[in-house]
């Protein structure tokens, strides 16, 4: 079932908790409102007898209706809910509380004790705190995690901040994956990536606080030489410490065990085989983000000015019928309407665009063919709008009735045909056919004929001297070549940089690959064996020459489905499936894998309506892949293509989605010491949010992280009106009586539990940094003819 439908069902359980026909009001905070808007249109919410959607932090007037609170479970939000129903105030007839994540036991007890018995009608944890970017793709939308997971700690002060950010992100990843599993109703086997060719990275690296492991280098070597060497011993030896993927997987396992202990009925019977969750990180496949991919969605996001994967600016001037693209951060396009005026509309590349959904995972050549075929059919079906043929009065009525849909589809076809045309123009202009050929040979380790490439340098050097090839593309080619060679001699590295005329920061993009476990400079004394997962050559019928690379994520999913995935490289956290457990098999061999159709011969169904897709997946096993540090659009595509090929439901998620350009930019900064504590794209905390009262390097509870990340300027309820016949008290304001954070915090502590509020609030304040769960407390749960 699509993730968007599952999330919509969770929100529906809250919106429809009040009997049908009864009016209610919906109260949300900023974060929960954004999650709701991601899967629900405001109109559809209001259609469910909702009078309005109001922000929690606002001076809302009393209403004689029930209120549904859809909130992030923070201490600030709990205090604000209590303020609506204490000190003689009853803002709504009843309160139905729905939290998007699990709430701390102390806060749950505080809520249930403070609210009058006839007010609290529902208290539910929805566990839907994640972003469903597509039907089978989810995200945390935290690009700063790339730096917290892979950046070095640096000095003592910056290292403490970086370690704090790292520990916070580990907890957030674990809890977010728990939300995904709860939404999917899955208790999966958990496997994680355990590399053997490099030591733990980032804050987990053995030499994070000390450079004593670095080999002595001649004084003539530059700082950037040492950066390219990684500042550590080039021989791997026996791995020391814990790897990122294992730490994340264990966090997920612990959170899941705790959740199942509190919810013995989870998971409910579904008739599916037990699912599998793979926890990996970006170091598993540093190659994929560098490649030029020619699948429609990946190519559009690589070459065109698309923001956040959905916002695209397109300016169309219809007088000479030209298309002009700009890179400005504007998310609208202009066009000339039928009466000659200019209009401006927003172009969104999302699931609401059926043309986009039907072609986004196709190869550009197939996408162009599909667009042209469908557009010609659309033009023939609406020939009457062009004035062709005889049209009678009844035909005119039908045409007028379908006019809005006709205009919308026409704009969608026009948009995607223009995008495809612009992509192909850039394909020619940037010489991407030659660039991509070198990239594919480096990434796969084979030529299109299956032979080891022996002329890569001869093919690559002219591209590095070619001014038509952008600097970004040159960085990508050099990085892929170094990854292919598992490091090069320092002199060869310098020559490549000089040929390409790379700037210092562009050189850093290549040198900083060491922070992803790659070798940049090859040491003649290096005798380490093994390496990252690489593709094995195999011939595939109908394969495109410039799209031969198979992402490591695809290798993992396919090998696991065929019982070929090594347990030493991908061990389990806890339970092991019987077919992979030698003790349960009695020494027998693993059962033969079920036959699966060819990836290219499988009939795609991702373009169908959600109901049609869901009907095809009943009883399928679910495979869930999480990549810490970002996923590419070509990897997102696997959730659909591999699922169809293997006959399984595949879901893919990450901390964020990356493009090649953003990947290179992030690598430029990755080598800076303590980057995790001060990343280029940090999580935005409110300027007035409370200070971090924590000891340096000390881990904190998930509740504390929520409280800080989702803090908002407090706004209390409006003042109560005086009793009849009595004047208003001196100084009483007609608007919001809480004008500052200090006033609200002082007043909220008095609103909690009447006479005992001070002691309980003080206890909560003193204990909110500790994670001690109290058992038994009251918690309730022409142009396109190219060689591919």
PDB file of N, CA, C and O in Angstrom, residues 198-252:
ATOM      1  N   UNK A 198      37.348  -0.525   5.572  1.00  0.00           N
ATOM      2  CA  UNK A 198      37.753   0.735   6.194  1.00  0.00           C
ATOM      3  C   UNK A 198      37.302   0.749   7.648  1.00  0.00           C
ATOM      4  O   UNK A 198      36.407   0.003   8.061  1.00  0.00           O
ATOM      5  N   UNK A 199      37.916   1.612   8.429  1.00  0.00           N
ATOM      6  CA  UNK A 199      37.556   1.780   9.828  1.00  0.00           C
ATOM      7  C   UNK A 199      36.258   2.576   9.941  1.00  0.00           C
ATOM      8  O   UNK A 199      35.795   3.169   8.966  1.00  0.00           O
ATOM      9  N   UNK A 200      35.615   2.585  11.121  1.00  0.00           N
ATOM     10  CA  UNK A 200      34.437   3.445  11.318  1.00  0.00           C
ATOM     11  C   UNK A 200      34.744   4.889  10.955  1.00  0.00           C
ATOM     12  O   UNK A 200      35.882   5.357  11.089  1.00  0.00           O
ATOM     13  N   UNK A 201      33.730   5.592  10.504  1.00  0.00           N
ATOM     14  CA  UNK A 201      33.904   6.935   9.958  1.00  0.00           C
ATOM     15  C   UNK A 201      33.295   7.995  10.864  1.00  0.00           C
ATOM     16  O   UNK A 201      32.528   7.698  11.782  1.00  0.00           O
ATOM     17  N   UNK A 202      33.615   9.246  10.551  1.00  0.00           N
ATOM     18  CA  UNK A 202      33.010  10.380  11.244  1.00  0.00           C
ATOM     19  C   UNK A 202      33.304  10.373  12.731  1.00  0.00           C
ATOM     20  O   UNK A 202      34.412  10.051  13.177  1.00  0.00           O
ATOM     21  N   UNK A 203      32.311  10.708  13.552  1.00  0.00           N
ATOM     22  CA  UNK A 203      32.526  10.736  15.005  1.00  0.00           C
ATOM     23  C   UNK A 203      32.874   9.375  15.596  1.00  0.00           C
ATOM     24  O   UNK A 203      33.386   9.312  16.714  1.00  0.00           O
ATOM     25  N   UNK A 204      32.607   8.289  14.876  1.00  0.00           N
ATOM     26  CA  UNK A 204      32.913   6.953  15.374  1.00  0.00           C
ATOM     27  C   UNK A 204      34.315   6.496  15.008  1.00  0.00           C
ATOM     28  O   UNK A 204      34.714   5.391  15.383  1.00  0.00           O
ATOM     29  N   UNK A 205      35.050   7.299  14.247  1.00  0.00           N
ATOM     30  CA  UNK A 205      36.392   6.908  13.822  1.00  0.00           C
ATOM     31  C   UNK A 205      37.312   6.763  15.028  1.00  0.00           C
ATOM     32  O   UNK A 205      37.233   7.547  15.978  1.00  0.00           O
ATOM     33  N   UNK A 206      38.192   5.749  15.036  1.00  0.00           N
ATOM     34  CA  UNK A 206      39.098   5.552  16.192  1.00  0.00           C
ATOM     35  C   UNK A 206      39.973   6.750  16.480  1.00  0.00           C
ATOM     36  O   UNK A 206      40.337   6.995  17.623  1.00  0.00           O
ATOM     37  N   UNK A 207      40.335   7.526  15.455  1.00  0.00           N
ATOM     38  CA  UNK A 207      41.245   8.659  15.649  1.00  0.00           C
ATOM     39  C   UNK A 207      40.511   9.989  15.651  1.00  0.00           C
ATOM     40  O   UNK A 207      41.061  11.011  15.292  1.00  0.00           O
ATOM     41  N   UNK A 208      39.215   9.978  16.048  1.00  0.00           N
ATOM     42  CA  UNK A 208      38.439  11.218  16.007  1.00  0.00           C
ATOM     43  C   UNK A 208      39.022  12.284  16.912  1.00  0.00           C
ATOM     44  O   UNK A 208      39.031  13.464  16.580  1.00  0.00           O
ATOM     45  N   UNK A 209      39.528  11.879  18.078  1.00  0.00           N
ATOM     46  CA  UNK A 209      40.052  12.863  19.031  1.00  0.00           C
ATOM     47  C   UNK A 209      41.569  12.943  19.025  1.00  0.00           C
ATOM     48  O   UNK A 209      42.157  13.740  19.730  1.00  0.00           O
ATOM     49  N   UNK A 210      42.165  12.071  18.243  1.00  0.00           N
ATOM     50  CA  UNK A 210      43.632  12.056  18.274  1.00  0.00           C
ATOM     51  C   UNK A 210      44.167  11.734  16.905  1.00  0.00           C
ATOM     52  O   UNK A 210      43.576  10.966  16.169  1.00  0.00           O
ATOM     53  N   UNK A 211      45.233  12.341  16.560  1.00  0.00           N
ATOM     54  CA  UNK A 211      45.873  12.073  15.281  1.00  0.00           C
ATOM     55  C   UNK A 211      47.102  11.186  15.450  1.00  0.00           C
ATOM     56  O   UNK A 211      47.967  11.134  14.602  1.00  0.00           O
ATOM     57  N   UNK A 212      47.199  10.486  16.592  1.00  0.00           N
ATOM     58  CA  UNK A 212      48.374   9.665  16.847  1.00  0.00           C
ATOM     59  C   UNK A 212      48.469   8.482  15.906  1.00  0.00           C
ATOM     60  O   UNK A 212      49.534   7.906  15.729  1.00  0.00           O
ATOM     61  N   UNK A 213      47.329   8.108  15.273  1.00  0.00           N
ATOM     62  CA  UNK A 213      47.347   6.983  14.352  1.00  0.00           C
ATOM     63  C   UNK A 213      47.803   7.393  12.965  1.00  0.00           C
ATOM     64  O   UNK A 213      48.004   6.545  12.101  1.00  0.00           O
ATOM     65  N   UNK A 214      47.929   8.654  12.714  1.00  0.00           N
ATOM     66  CA  UNK A 214      48.344   9.101  11.390  1.00  0.00           C
ATOM     67  C   UNK A 214      49.809   8.785  11.174  1.00  0.00           C
ATOM     68  O   UNK A 214      50.641   9.010  12.052  1.00  0.00           O
ATOM     69  N   UNK A 215      50.155   8.267   9.999  1.00  0.00           N
ATOM     70  CA  UNK A 215      51.555   7.956   9.730  1.00  0.00           C
ATOM     71  C   UNK A 215      52.369   9.228   9.607  1.00  0.00           C
ATOM     72  O   UNK A 215      51.875  10.259   9.171  1.00  0.00           O
ATOM     73  N   UNK A 216      53.621   9.198  10.014  1.00  0.00           N
ATOM     74  CA  UNK A 216      54.447  10.403   9.878  1.00  0.00           C
ATOM     75  C   UNK A 216      54.648  10.741   8.416  1.00  0.00           C
ATOM     76  O   UNK A 216      54.990   9.893   7.608  1.00  0.00           O
ATOM     77  N   UNK A 217      54.411  12.009   8.061  1.00  0.00           N
ATOM     78  CA  UNK A 217      54.540  12.453   6.681  1.00  0.00           C
ATOM     79  C   UNK A 217      55.686  13.457   6.580  1.00  0.00           C
ATOM     80  O   UNK A 217      55.971  14.202   7.521  1.00  0.00           O
ATOM     81  N   UNK A 218      56.323  13.508   5.436  1.00  0.00           N
ATOM     82  CA  UNK A 218      57.391  14.493   5.242  1.00  0.00           C
ATOM     83  C   UNK A 218      56.864  15.909   5.412  1.00  0.00           C
ATOM     84  O   UNK A 218      55.705  16.202   5.105  1.00  0.00           O
ATOM     85  N   UNK A 219      57.718  16.799   5.902  1.00  0.00           N
ATOM     86  CA  UNK A 219      57.301  18.172   6.140  1.00  0.00           C
ATOM     87  C   UNK A 219      56.922  18.881   4.849  1.00  0.00           C
ATOM     88  O   UNK A 219      56.209  19.878   4.872  1.00  0.00           O
ATOM     89  N   UNK A 220      57.393  18.372   3.717  1.00  0.00           N
ATOM     90  CA  UNK A 220      57.093  19.035   2.450  1.00  0.00           C
ATOM     91  C   UNK A 220      55.666  18.776   1.997  1.00  0.00           C
ATOM     92  O   UNK A 220      55.174  19.467   1.114  1.00  0.00           O
ATOM     93  N   UNK A 221      54.991  17.794   2.578  1.00  0.00           N
ATOM     94  CA  UNK A 221      53.638  17.488   2.142  1.00  0.00           C
ATOM     95  C   UNK A 221      52.665  18.534   2.693  1.00  0.00           C
ATOM     96  O   UNK A 221      52.782  18.981   3.826  1.00  0.00           O
ATOM     97  N   UNK A 222      51.702  18.868   1.881  1.00  0.00           N
ATOM     98  CA  UNK A 222      50.766  19.924   2.241  1.00  0.00           C
ATOM     99  C   UNK A 222      49.650  19.383   3.130  1.00  0.00           C
ATOM    100  O   UNK A 222      49.456  18.180   3.276  1.00  0.00           O
ATOM    101  N   UNK A 223      48.912  20.321   3.694  1.00  0.00           N
ATOM    102  CA  UNK A 223      47.755  19.953   4.506  1.00  0.00           C
ATOM    103  C   UNK A 223      46.725  19.203   3.687  1.00  0.00           C
ATOM    104  O   UNK A 223      46.087  18.273   4.171  1.00  0.00           O
ATOM    105  N   UNK A 224      46.571  19.584   2.417  1.00  0.00           N
ATOM    106  CA  UNK A 224      45.577  18.914   1.578  1.00  0.00           C
ATOM    107  C   UNK A 224      46.018  17.502   1.205  1.00  0.00           C
ATOM    108  O   UNK A 224      45.205  16.649   0.921  1.00  0.00           O
ATOM    109  N   UNK A 225      47.327  17.263   1.188  1.00  0.00           N
ATOM    110  CA  UNK A 225      47.793  15.882   1.001  1.00  0.00           C
ATOM    111  C   UNK A 225      47.341  15.026   2.173  1.00  0.00           C
ATOM    112  O   UNK A 225      46.831  13.925   2.009  1.00  0.00           O
ATOM    113  N   UNK A 226      47.514  15.570   3.380  1.00  0.00           N
ATOM    114  CA  UNK A 226      47.101  14.819   4.560  1.00  0.00           C
ATOM    115  C   UNK A 226      45.596  14.653   4.597  1.00  0.00           C
ATOM    116  O   UNK A 226      45.084  13.638   5.074  1.00  0.00           O
ATOM    117  N   UNK A 227      44.861  15.654   4.088  1.00  0.00           N
ATOM    118  CA  UNK A 227      43.410  15.522   4.019  1.00  0.00           C
ATOM    119  C   UNK A 227      43.007  14.404   3.083  1.00  0.00           C
ATOM    120  O   UNK A 227      42.102  13.625   3.356  1.00  0.00           O
ATOM    121  N   UNK A 228      43.692  14.313   1.939  1.00  0.00           N
ATOM    122  CA  UNK A 228      43.380  13.248   0.986  1.00  0.00           C
ATOM    123  C   UNK A 228      43.740  11.876   1.528  1.00  0.00           C
ATOM    124  O   UNK A 228      43.132  10.879   1.157  1.00  0.00           O
ATOM    125  N   UNK A 229      44.736  11.837   2.419  1.00  0.00           N
ATOM    126  CA  UNK A 229      45.104  10.567   3.043  1.00  0.00           C
ATOM    127  C   UNK A 229      44.158  10.217   4.184  1.00  0.00           C
ATOM    128  O   UNK A 229      44.133   9.095   4.665  1.00  0.00           O
ATOM    129  N   UNK A 230      43.348  11.179   4.605  1.00  0.00           N
ATOM    130  CA  UNK A 230      42.404  10.912   5.673  1.00  0.00           C
ATOM    131  C   UNK A 230      42.968  11.114   7.059  1.00  0.00           C
ATOM    132  O   UNK A 230      42.287  10.903   8.052  1.00  0.00           O
ATOM    133  N   UNK A 231      44.239  11.508   7.159  1.00  0.00           N
ATOM    134  CA  UNK A 231      44.824  11.761   8.471  1.00  0.00           C
ATOM    135  C   UNK A 231      44.940  10.522   9.335  1.00  0.00           C
ATOM    136  O   UNK A 231      44.895  10.594  10.552  1.00  0.00           O
ATOM    137  N   UNK A 232      45.036   9.338   8.719  1.00  0.00           N
ATOM    138  CA  UNK A 232      45.078   8.112   9.502  1.00  0.00           C
ATOM    139  C   UNK A 232      45.880   7.067   8.749  1.00  0.00           C
ATOM    140  O   UNK A 232      46.235   7.232   7.592  1.00  0.00           O
ATOM    141  N   UNK A 233      46.113   5.964   9.381  1.00  0.00           N
ATOM    142  CA  UNK A 233      46.893   4.889   8.795  1.00  0.00           C
ATOM    143  C   UNK A 233      46.186   4.347   7.574  1.00  0.00           C
ATOM    144  O   UNK A 233      44.981   4.098   7.603  1.00  0.00           O
ATOM    145  N   UNK A 234      46.934   4.168   6.479  1.00  0.00           N
ATOM    146  CA  UNK A 234      46.326   3.685   5.253  1.00  0.00           C
ATOM    147  C   UNK A 234      46.048   2.202   5.283  1.00  0.00           C
ATOM    148  O   UNK A 234      45.302   1.703   4.454  1.00  0.00           O
ATOM    149  N   UNK A 235      46.647   1.466   6.185  1.00  0.00           N
ATOM    150  CA  UNK A 235      46.325   0.045   6.296  1.00  0.00           C
ATOM    151  C   UNK A 235      45.138  -0.128   7.215  1.00  0.00           C
ATOM    152  O   UNK A 235      45.096   0.426   8.311  1.00  0.00           O
ATOM    153  N   UNK A 236      44.162  -0.909   6.771  1.00  0.00           N
ATOM    154  CA  UNK A 236      42.916  -1.021   7.512  1.00  0.00           C
ATOM    155  C   UNK A 236      43.089  -1.856   8.766  1.00  0.00           C
ATOM    156  O   UNK A 236      42.738  -1.464   9.862  1.00  0.00           O
ATOM    157  N   UNK A 237      43.662  -3.059   8.635  1.00  0.00           N
ATOM    158  CA  UNK A 237      43.822  -3.925   9.785  1.00  0.00           C
ATOM    159  C   UNK A 237      42.479  -4.350  10.343  1.00  0.00           C
ATOM    160  O   UNK A 237      41.458  -4.350   9.666  1.00  0.00           O
ATOM    161  N   UNK A 238      42.471  -4.711  11.615  1.00  0.00           N
ATOM    162  CA  UNK A 238      41.242  -5.141  12.263  1.00  0.00           C
ATOM    163  C   UNK A 238      40.388  -3.915  12.605  1.00  0.00           C
ATOM    164  O   UNK A 238      40.860  -3.003  13.282  1.00  0.00           O
ATOM    165  N   UNK A 239      39.133  -3.868  12.137  1.00  0.00           N
ATOM    166  CA  UNK A 239      38.288  -2.710  12.431  1.00  0.00           C
ATOM    167  C   UNK A 239      38.122  -2.498  13.929  1.00  0.00           C
ATOM    168  O   UNK A 239      37.996  -3.454  14.695  1.00  0.00           O
ATOM    169  N   UNK A 240      38.161  -1.238  14.332  1.00  0.00           N
ATOM    170  CA  UNK A 240      37.999  -0.892  15.731  1.00  0.00           C
ATOM    171  C   UNK A 240      36.769  -0.014  15.892  1.00  0.00           C
ATOM    172  O   UNK A 240      36.523   0.870  15.099  1.00  0.00           O
ATOM    173  N   UNK A 241      36.006  -0.260  16.946  1.00  0.00           N
ATOM    174  CA  UNK A 241      34.851   0.566  17.214  1.00  0.00           C
ATOM    175  C   UNK A 241      33.606   0.108  16.470  1.00  0.00           C
ATOM    176  O   UNK A 241      33.569  -0.948  15.825  1.00  0.00           O
ATOM    177  N   UNK A 242      32.584   0.922  16.547  1.00  0.00           N
ATOM    178  CA  UNK A 242      31.268   0.596  16.002  1.00  0.00           C
ATOM    179  C   UNK A 242      31.030   1.391  14.727  1.00  0.00           C
ATOM    180  O   UNK A 242      31.313   2.583  14.657  1.00  0.00           O
ATOM    181  N   UNK A 243      30.457   0.740  13.724  1.00  0.00           N
ATOM    182  CA  UNK A 243      30.163   1.405  12.462  1.00  0.00           C
ATOM    183  C   UNK A 243      28.811   2.118  12.539  1.00  0.00           C
ATOM    184  O   UNK A 243      27.933   1.747  13.328  1.00  0.00           O
ATOM    185  N   UNK A 244      28.659   3.121  11.696  1.00  0.00           N
ATOM    186  CA  UNK A 244      27.458   3.945  11.715  1.00  0.00           C
ATOM    187  C   UNK A 244      26.200   3.115  11.493  1.00  0.00           C
ATOM    188  O   UNK A 244      25.218   3.241  12.236  1.00  0.00           O
ATOM    189  N   UNK A 245      26.205   2.258  10.463  1.00  0.00           N
ATOM    190  CA  UNK A 245      24.999   1.485  10.153  1.00  0.00           C
ATOM    191  C   UNK A 245      24.602   0.585  11.315  1.00  0.00           C
ATOM    192  O   UNK A 245      23.407   0.419  11.611  1.00  0.00           O
ATOM    193  N   UNK A 246      25.587   0.002  11.982  1.00  0.00           N
ATOM    194  CA  UNK A 246      25.272  -0.867  13.124  1.00  0.00           C
ATOM    195  C   UNK A 246      24.685  -0.055  14.278  1.00  0.00           C
ATOM    196  O   UNK A 246      23.722  -0.491  14.918  1.00  0.00           O
ATOM    197  N   UNK A 247      25.251   1.118  14.537  1.00  0.00           N
ATOM    198  CA  UNK A 247      24.737   1.946  15.627  1.00  0.00           C
ATOM    199  C   UNK A 247      23.289   2.358  15.368  1.00  0.00           C
ATOM    200  O   UNK A 247      22.438   2.327  16.263  1.00  0.00           O
ATOM    201  N   UNK A 248      22.999   2.716  14.123  1.00  0.00           N
ATOM    202  CA  UNK A 248      21.626   3.088  13.777  1.00  0.00           C
ATOM    203  C   UNK A 248      20.692   1.882  13.882  1.00  0.00           C
ATOM    204  O   UNK A 248      19.565   1.998  14.386  1.00  0.00           O
ATOM    205  N   UNK A 249      21.151   0.730  13.387  1.00  0.00           N
ATOM    206  CA  UNK A 249      20.307  -0.462  13.422  1.00  0.00           C
ATOM    207  C   UNK A 249      20.001  -0.880  14.854  1.00  0.00           C
ATOM    208  O   UNK A 249      18.862  -1.270  15.175  1.00  0.00           O
ATOM    209  N   UNK A 250      20.989  -0.810  15.737  1.00  0.00           N
ATOM    210  CA  UNK A 250      20.754  -1.166  17.131  1.00  0.00           C
ATOM    211  C   UNK A 250      19.807  -0.179  17.808  1.00  0.00           C
ATOM    212  O   UNK A 250      19.003  -0.558  18.660  1.00  0.00           O
ATOM    213  N   UNK A 251      19.892   1.088  17.422  1.00  0.00           N
ATOM    214  CA  UNK A 251      18.963   2.070  17.956  1.00  0.00           C
ATOM    215  C   UNK A 251      17.535   1.749  17.530  1.00  0.00           C
ATOM    216  O   UNK A 251      16.593   1.818  18.341  1.00  0.00           O
ATOM    217  N   UNK A 252      17.369   1.391  16.267  1.00  0.00           N
ATOM    218  CA  UNK A 252      16.040   1.005  15.771  1.00  0.00           C
ATOM    219  C   UNK A 252      15.543  -0.233  16.515  1.00  0.00           C
ATOM    220  O   UNK A 252      14.373  -0.297  16.929  1.00  0.00           O
TER     221      UNK A 252
END
